[in-house]
């Protein structure tokens, strides 16, 4: 053994011993603090008992106090046992065989669930770097054990997440998703979702290392809905940073999310929210304009009456695409968007109605409306008096009557529901007036 290795081992051992001393001191301090609080509460209860109760009450209180002391002592004994287990686990993780490392990782996972301070202590003992190295091994069981421990260590502490990224965890992700079973995919996706919250702290996270892995899971037929939802959540966190728009688009995220957004079971709301973050960027908007799924898939989502949030997000994306783009408005018109947004304007949520009305302004054929630069794209004048098929006109009137009728029925249901919970007749009258005034946009 070289002198350098000897020095490293001796320094690691001294670090472990000093940290163990600190851990024992910390546990003892917690124990005596509990005893002190318990004695203070005991004195207060005793004074109260002497003034209000008799001897039997005092004996009962003393018995309860003794039982509480026993519970505290038992709990302290468990803490001491965990301290010994932690010390042994850290030592095995650093210097043990692979089998011992796996057992140590399991114990670290169990202990990490108990206290955030213990998680931070483990990080100071060099546990994270060792677990990241274990994760990079090709042995399936060993890798899963390391990932589970890392998930627990990352939960609730940004410091540990940052240490994992600094240890190169993103560069050690599996290159081929198809070689992973579903459980392993799910655990990796859960870990990456936790690490992606670092975006909120401006900590540098290389999205280019994560994206191929996430897209591979999303496009794989063997991935479960739950696993895909975790991956979409990670993409949403990444899309919140504008600098990540380029890598997201270049890795095909837009096309992948457009496919998934049409599937309600795969968390369409989060997919659409991610697309909403990307459409405001030049690269993201260009990718959506060039996609064969646009605007068809987004118009289909507008028909989801049972999911108003998705309707709102889809309408928002369509507004951004249609703004000052006659080519996109023409594509939307050919795809039958007008009658869909008309229905949303009458039956959708307040926000969806507002966005649908804005789109309707841009598709009017009957009259020319002057729209300021802030309101949307300018349109050319349309010749009036063009011949209209009487049958089509009759069908249009019938459709409008049905939509108006549905809108009125929906408003009446809302009025009735609110009236049942309102006792003041004046409030009911105001509610009827305000609600009925919103039934029609024009």
XYZ file of C-alpha atoms in Angstrom:
442
model
C 0.000 0.000 0.000
C 1.443 3.399 -0.991
C 1.981 6.247 1.436
C -0.694 8.322 -0.335
C -3.324 5.614 0.144
C -2.307 5.254 3.784
C -2.697 8.960 4.319
C -6.144 8.946 2.644
C -7.334 6.050 4.800
C -5.973 7.620 7.977
C -7.577 10.976 7.123
C -10.898 9.234 6.366
C -10.688 7.340 9.671
C -9.929 10.505 11.629
C -12.833 12.242 9.864
C -15.142 9.347 10.763
C -14.035 9.353 14.400
C -14.411 13.124 14.784
C -17.832 12.999 13.141
C -18.834 10.112 15.430
C -17.862 12.168 18.474
C -19.943 15.032 17.126
C -22.886 12.687 16.531
C -22.749 11.283 20.074
C -22.610 14.817 21.483
C -25.547 15.840 19.348
C -27.638 12.844 20.489
C -26.802 13.433 24.154
C -27.748 17.084 23.841
C -31.110 16.110 22.345
C -31.651 13.593 25.141
C -30.927 16.022 27.985
C -33.048 18.687 26.308
C -35.983 16.261 26.313
C -35.406 15.405 29.972
C -35.261 19.088 30.857
C -38.515 19.851 29.026
C -40.111 16.834 30.664
C -39.066 17.938 34.194
C -40.333 21.451 33.540
C -43.698 20.126 32.417
C -43.721 17.772 35.434
C -43.261 20.692 37.857
C -46.006 22.685 36.185
C -48.440 19.760 36.286
C -47.579 19.084 39.938
C -48.429 22.638 40.945
C -51.685 22.465 39.096
C -52.482 19.095 40.666
C -51.851 20.335 44.234
C -54.298 23.181 43.804
C -57.119 21.293 42.073
C -56.935 17.546 42.747
C -56.495 15.073 45.569
C -53.968 12.402 46.513
C -55.281 9.782 44.071
C -54.916 12.215 41.204
C -51.316 12.891 42.248
C -50.489 9.185 42.320
C -52.006 8.756 38.878
C -49.930 11.642 37.546
C -46.746 10.199 39.063
C -47.423 6.822 37.430
C -47.936 8.468 34.055
C -44.716 10.445 34.518
C -42.756 7.282 35.281
C -44.134 5.608 32.166
C -43.179 8.646 30.098
C -39.627 8.527 31.464
C -39.382 4.856 30.498
C -40.558 5.677 26.961
C -37.965 8.435 26.664
C -35.223 6.122 27.873
C -36.273 3.424 25.390
C -36.312 5.953 22.584
C -32.855 7.162 23.592
C -31.632 3.567 23.543
C -32.939 3.203 19.968
C -31.134 6.419 18.977
C -27.897 5.086 20.465
C -28.324 1.855 18.501
C -28.904 3.819 15.287
C -25.757 5.809 15.983
C -23.714 2.624 16.202
C -25.350 1.285 13.029
C -24.583 4.536 11.206
C -20.949 4.434 12.256
C -20.560 0.846 11.054
C -22.476 1.489 7.815
C -20.310 4.452 6.858
C -17.166 2.434 7.557
C -18.400 -0.508 5.456
C -19.463 1.790 2.634
C -15.960 3.217 2.418
C -13.815 0.169 3.100
C -16.012 -2.944 2.854
C -16.569 -5.469 0.078
C -19.326 -4.968 -2.481
C -21.707 -7.092 -0.435
C -20.956 -5.034 2.667
C -21.414 -1.828 0.692
C -24.872 -2.953 -0.408
C -25.904 -3.763 3.167
C -24.518 -0.416 4.308
C -26.494 1.417 1.611
C -29.702 -0.244 2.827
C -29.023 0.898 6.403
C -28.236 4.415 5.203
C -31.527 4.489 3.314
C -33.387 3.470 6.487
C -31.600 5.973 8.724
C -31.968 8.820 6.207
C -35.752 8.684 6.560
C -35.582 9.660 10.238
C -33.979 13.103 10.398
C -32.739 15.798 8.000
C -29.751 16.489 10.261
C -28.681 12.859 9.966
C -28.832 13.226 6.169
C -26.523 16.222 6.298
C -24.161 14.367 8.635
C -24.033 11.452 6.188
C -23.077 13.855 3.416
C -20.229 15.208 5.549
C -18.996 11.645 6.024
C -18.612 11.199 2.265
C -21.572 8.867 1.817
C -22.944 10.593 -1.304
C -19.792 10.190 -3.391
C -19.621 6.488 -2.562
C -23.292 5.930 -3.436
C -22.905 7.781 -6.756
C -19.986 5.463 -7.590
C -22.140 2.440 -6.714
C -24.913 3.747 -8.973
C -22.550 3.712 -11.951
C -21.869 -0.021 -11.645
C -23.479 -2.455 -14.058
C -24.841 -4.766 -11.338
C -28.615 -4.238 -11.239
C -29.223 -4.938 -7.547
C -26.256 -2.844 -6.423
C -27.322 0.063 -8.615
C -30.917 0.025 -7.379
C -29.795 -0.069 -3.750
C -27.614 3.005 -4.324
C -30.394 4.894 -6.139
C -32.893 4.224 -3.338
C -30.445 5.526 -0.745
C -29.730 8.627 -2.850
C -33.469 9.337 -3.163
C -33.804 9.419 0.620
C -30.678 11.530 1.048
C -31.928 14.063 -1.528
C -35.384 14.358 -0.006
C -35.739 17.638 1.885
C -32.214 19.023 1.526
C -30.866 21.112 -1.356
C -27.322 20.714 -0.045
C -27.312 16.974 -0.642
C -28.828 17.426 -4.100
C -26.079 19.881 -5.012
C -23.432 17.457 -3.724
C -24.880 14.699 -5.926
C -24.675 16.903 -9.019
C -21.120 17.913 -8.119
C -20.238 14.232 -7.721
C -21.157 13.719 -11.397
C -24.381 11.791 -10.925
C -25.875 13.116 -14.185
C -22.988 11.821 -16.272
C -23.413 8.357 -14.728
C -27.000 7.828 -15.910
C -27.559 4.658 -17.969
C -27.086 5.257 -21.680
C -29.622 2.687 -22.885
C -33.049 2.935 -21.246
C -34.238 -0.309 -22.831
C -31.818 -2.317 -20.688
C -33.555 -1.143 -17.497
C -36.583 -2.796 -15.955
C -39.618 -0.694 -15.038
C -38.789 -0.471 -11.303
C -35.301 0.833 -12.026
C -36.671 3.375 -14.515
C -39.164 4.605 -11.954
C -36.489 5.043 -9.279
C -34.157 6.926 -11.626
C -37.062 9.149 -12.716
C -37.927 9.872 -9.082
C -34.319 10.806 -8.306
C -34.058 13.105 -11.341
C -37.326 14.855 -10.449
C -35.898 15.569 -6.999
C -32.626 16.878 -8.444
C -34.439 19.074 -10.993
C -35.819 21.239 -8.174
C -32.329 22.743 -7.996
C -33.473 24.875 -10.939
C -35.325 27.014 -8.404
C -32.025 27.877 -6.693
C -30.086 28.867 -9.842
C -27.686 25.997 -9.178
C -26.050 24.977 -12.494
C -27.555 21.704 -13.709
C -26.562 20.360 -17.121
C -29.869 19.624 -18.844
C -28.090 18.117 -21.867
C -27.031 15.149 -19.714
C -30.539 14.499 -18.376
C -32.646 14.966 -21.507
C -31.643 11.893 -23.564
C -32.451 9.672 -20.586
C -35.842 11.351 -19.963
C -36.881 11.313 -23.613
C -35.850 7.667 -23.858
C -38.174 6.765 -20.971
C -41.059 8.827 -22.375
C -40.804 7.228 -25.817
C -40.339 3.690 -24.524
C -43.400 1.463 -24.640
C -42.203 -0.347 -21.517
C -42.462 2.704 -19.251
C -45.464 2.993 -16.944
C -47.756 6.017 -16.738
C -46.420 6.876 -13.273
C -42.819 6.840 -14.500
C -43.696 9.049 -17.468
C -45.431 11.511 -15.151
C -42.232 11.826 -13.104
C -40.225 12.496 -16.277
C -42.699 15.130 -17.474
C -42.441 16.824 -14.070
C -38.662 16.975 -14.500
C -39.044 18.477 -17.995
C -41.407 21.101 -16.584
C -38.822 22.139 -13.981
C -36.152 22.348 -16.683
C -38.387 24.399 -19.009
C -38.826 27.043 -16.308
C -35.280 28.226 -17.146
C -35.145 29.946 -20.546
C -31.552 28.865 -21.164
C -32.752 25.259 -21.298
C -35.086 25.911 -24.252
C -32.370 25.129 -26.808
C -31.374 21.730 -25.375
C -35.034 20.812 -24.818
C -35.967 21.532 -28.436
C -32.852 19.925 -29.923
C -33.546 16.701 -27.999
C -37.054 16.400 -29.483
C -38.947 17.268 -26.305
C -41.575 19.350 -28.157
C -42.630 16.520 -30.456
C -42.631 14.018 -27.583
C -44.806 16.223 -25.374
C -47.232 16.987 -28.190
C -47.818 13.248 -28.554
C -48.233 12.717 -24.805
C -50.445 15.764 -24.268
C -53.207 14.076 -26.268
C -53.289 11.220 -23.732
C -55.221 12.267 -20.641
C -53.773 9.489 -18.491
C -50.180 10.723 -18.965
C -50.665 13.991 -17.112
C -51.582 16.150 -20.117
C -51.803 19.227 -17.905
C -48.104 19.129 -17.005
C -47.164 18.385 -20.633
C -49.124 21.398 -21.850
C -47.646 23.589 -19.115
C -44.159 22.614 -20.296
C -45.099 23.403 -23.912
C -46.469 26.730 -22.662
C -43.041 27.546 -21.218
C -41.359 26.652 -24.519
C -43.762 28.370 -26.942
C -42.692 31.820 -25.700
C -39.147 31.137 -26.934
C -38.156 31.449 -30.598
C -36.861 27.879 -30.860
C -39.862 26.416 -29.061
C -42.392 28.325 -31.163
C -40.610 27.366 -34.393
C -40.599 23.690 -33.388
C -44.356 23.755 -32.732
C -45.111 25.596 -35.963
C -43.212 22.941 -37.926
C -44.819 20.000 -36.117
C -47.457 18.036 -38.073
C -49.367 17.590 -34.800
C -50.052 21.332 -34.586
C -52.705 22.626 -34.507
C -54.740 19.393 -34.687
C -53.792 17.931 -31.313
C -54.227 21.278 -29.534
C -57.659 21.817 -31.090
C -58.689 18.341 -29.951
C -57.697 19.229 -26.378
C -60.021 22.246 -26.563
C -62.934 19.781 -26.738
C -62.099 18.269 -23.327
C -64.986 19.771 -21.363
C -64.143 17.672 -18.299
C -60.630 19.128 -18.087
C -60.853 22.953 -18.062
C -57.200 23.419 -17.102
C -56.049 21.612 -20.240
C -58.468 23.730 -22.292
C -56.948 26.895 -20.835
C -53.363 25.803 -21.538
C -54.185 24.650 -25.068
C -55.926 27.946 -25.831
C -52.887 29.821 -24.505
C -50.491 27.935 -26.799
C -52.795 28.473 -29.799
C -52.954 32.203 -29.019
C -49.155 32.478 -29.039
C -48.913 30.538 -32.312
C -51.701 32.527 -34.015
C -50.374 35.906 -32.938
C -49.093 37.795 -36.007
C -48.897 34.596 -38.071
C -51.355 34.395 -40.945
C -49.975 30.987 -41.964
C -50.773 29.501 -38.570
C -54.233 31.082 -38.502
C -54.932 29.595 -41.916
C -53.852 26.130 -40.714
C -56.087 26.488 -37.669
C -59.066 27.598 -39.749
C -58.672 24.618 -42.081
C -58.529 22.324 -39.051
C -61.955 23.557 -37.895
C -60.910 25.660 -34.938
C -63.657 28.282 -35.226
C -66.626 26.200 -34.112
C -64.490 24.622 -31.341
C -63.395 27.932 -29.819
C -66.950 29.223 -30.183
C -68.097 26.375 -27.974
C -65.291 27.063 -25.493
C -66.255 30.752 -25.453
C -69.763 29.762 -24.401
C -69.178 26.743 -22.143
C -65.556 26.911 -20.984
C -64.049 28.210 -17.756
C -63.717 32.007 -17.370
C -60.054 31.978 -18.410
C -60.691 29.607 -21.325
C -63.596 31.816 -22.442
C -61.372 34.896 -22.378
C -58.714 33.243 -24.507
C -61.257 31.726 -26.897
C -62.869 35.140 -27.427
C -59.494 36.622 -28.275
C -58.976 33.896 -30.882
C -62.479 34.458 -32.248
C -61.658 38.104 -32.842
C -58.897 37.016 -35.192
C -61.153 34.659 -37.161
C -64.154 36.879 -37.799
C -65.502 36.758 -41.377
C -68.735 38.725 -41.019
C -67.250 42.105 -40.144
C -63.935 43.908 -39.924
C -62.822 44.802 -36.430
C -59.905 47.080 -35.825
C -57.452 45.325 -33.543
C -54.584 47.261 -32.001
C -51.036 45.903 -32.119
C -51.378 44.854 -28.493
C -54.529 42.830 -29.148
C -53.337 40.503 -31.842
C -52.608 40.206 -35.539
C -54.051 42.524 -38.147
C -56.293 40.970 -40.788
C -57.144 42.214 -44.251
C -60.595 43.309 -45.251
C -62.919 40.558 -46.385
C -65.413 41.145 -49.147
C -69.017 41.142 -47.987
C -71.989 39.785 -49.766
C -70.420 36.498 -50.768
C -72.993 33.810 -51.567
C -73.926 31.507 -48.688
C -75.460 28.070 -49.053
C -78.939 28.236 -47.399
C -78.520 24.759 -45.978
C -75.189 25.643 -44.368
C -76.675 28.849 -42.985
C -79.553 26.898 -41.454
C -77.149 24.391 -39.859
C -75.057 27.243 -38.496
C -78.103 28.872 -36.910
C -79.146 25.542 -35.401
C -75.673 24.987 -33.950
C -75.662 28.502 -32.473
C -79.068 27.932 -30.875
C -77.858 24.684 -29.310
C -74.704 26.312 -27.958
C -76.632 29.252 -26.532
C -79.101 26.865 -24.957
C -76.288 24.837 -23.362
C -74.686 28.026 -22.104
C -77.919 29.234 -20.543
C -78.566 25.835 -18.942
C -75.067 25.796 -17.514
C -75.495 29.285 -16.081
C -78.880 28.385 -14.591
C -77.359 25.323 -12.931
C -74.636 27.522 -11.473
C -77.193 30.040 -10.230
C -79.339 27.324 -8.638
C -76.336 25.699 -6.961
C -75.162 28.983 -5.491
C -78.685 29.988 -4.493
C -79.057 26.859 -2.368
C -76.135 27.992 -0.229
C -77.134 31.661 -0.104
C -79.708 32.900 2.440
C -79.712 36.560 1.500
C -82.165 37.287 -1.313
C -80.342 40.460 -2.286
C -77.131 38.484 -2.777
C -79.033 35.965 -4.892
C -80.405 38.745 -7.088
C -76.937 40.198 -7.616
C -75.622 36.724 -8.422
C -78.314 36.159 -11.072
C -77.573 39.480 -12.726
C -73.782 39.019 -12.746
C -73.936 35.426 -13.962
C -76.490 35.928 -16.704
C -74.545 38.888 -18.043
C -71.636 36.564 -18.790
C -73.640 33.966 -20.686
C -72.870 35.427 -24.113
C -69.673 37.102 -25.282
C -71.457 39.435 -27.697
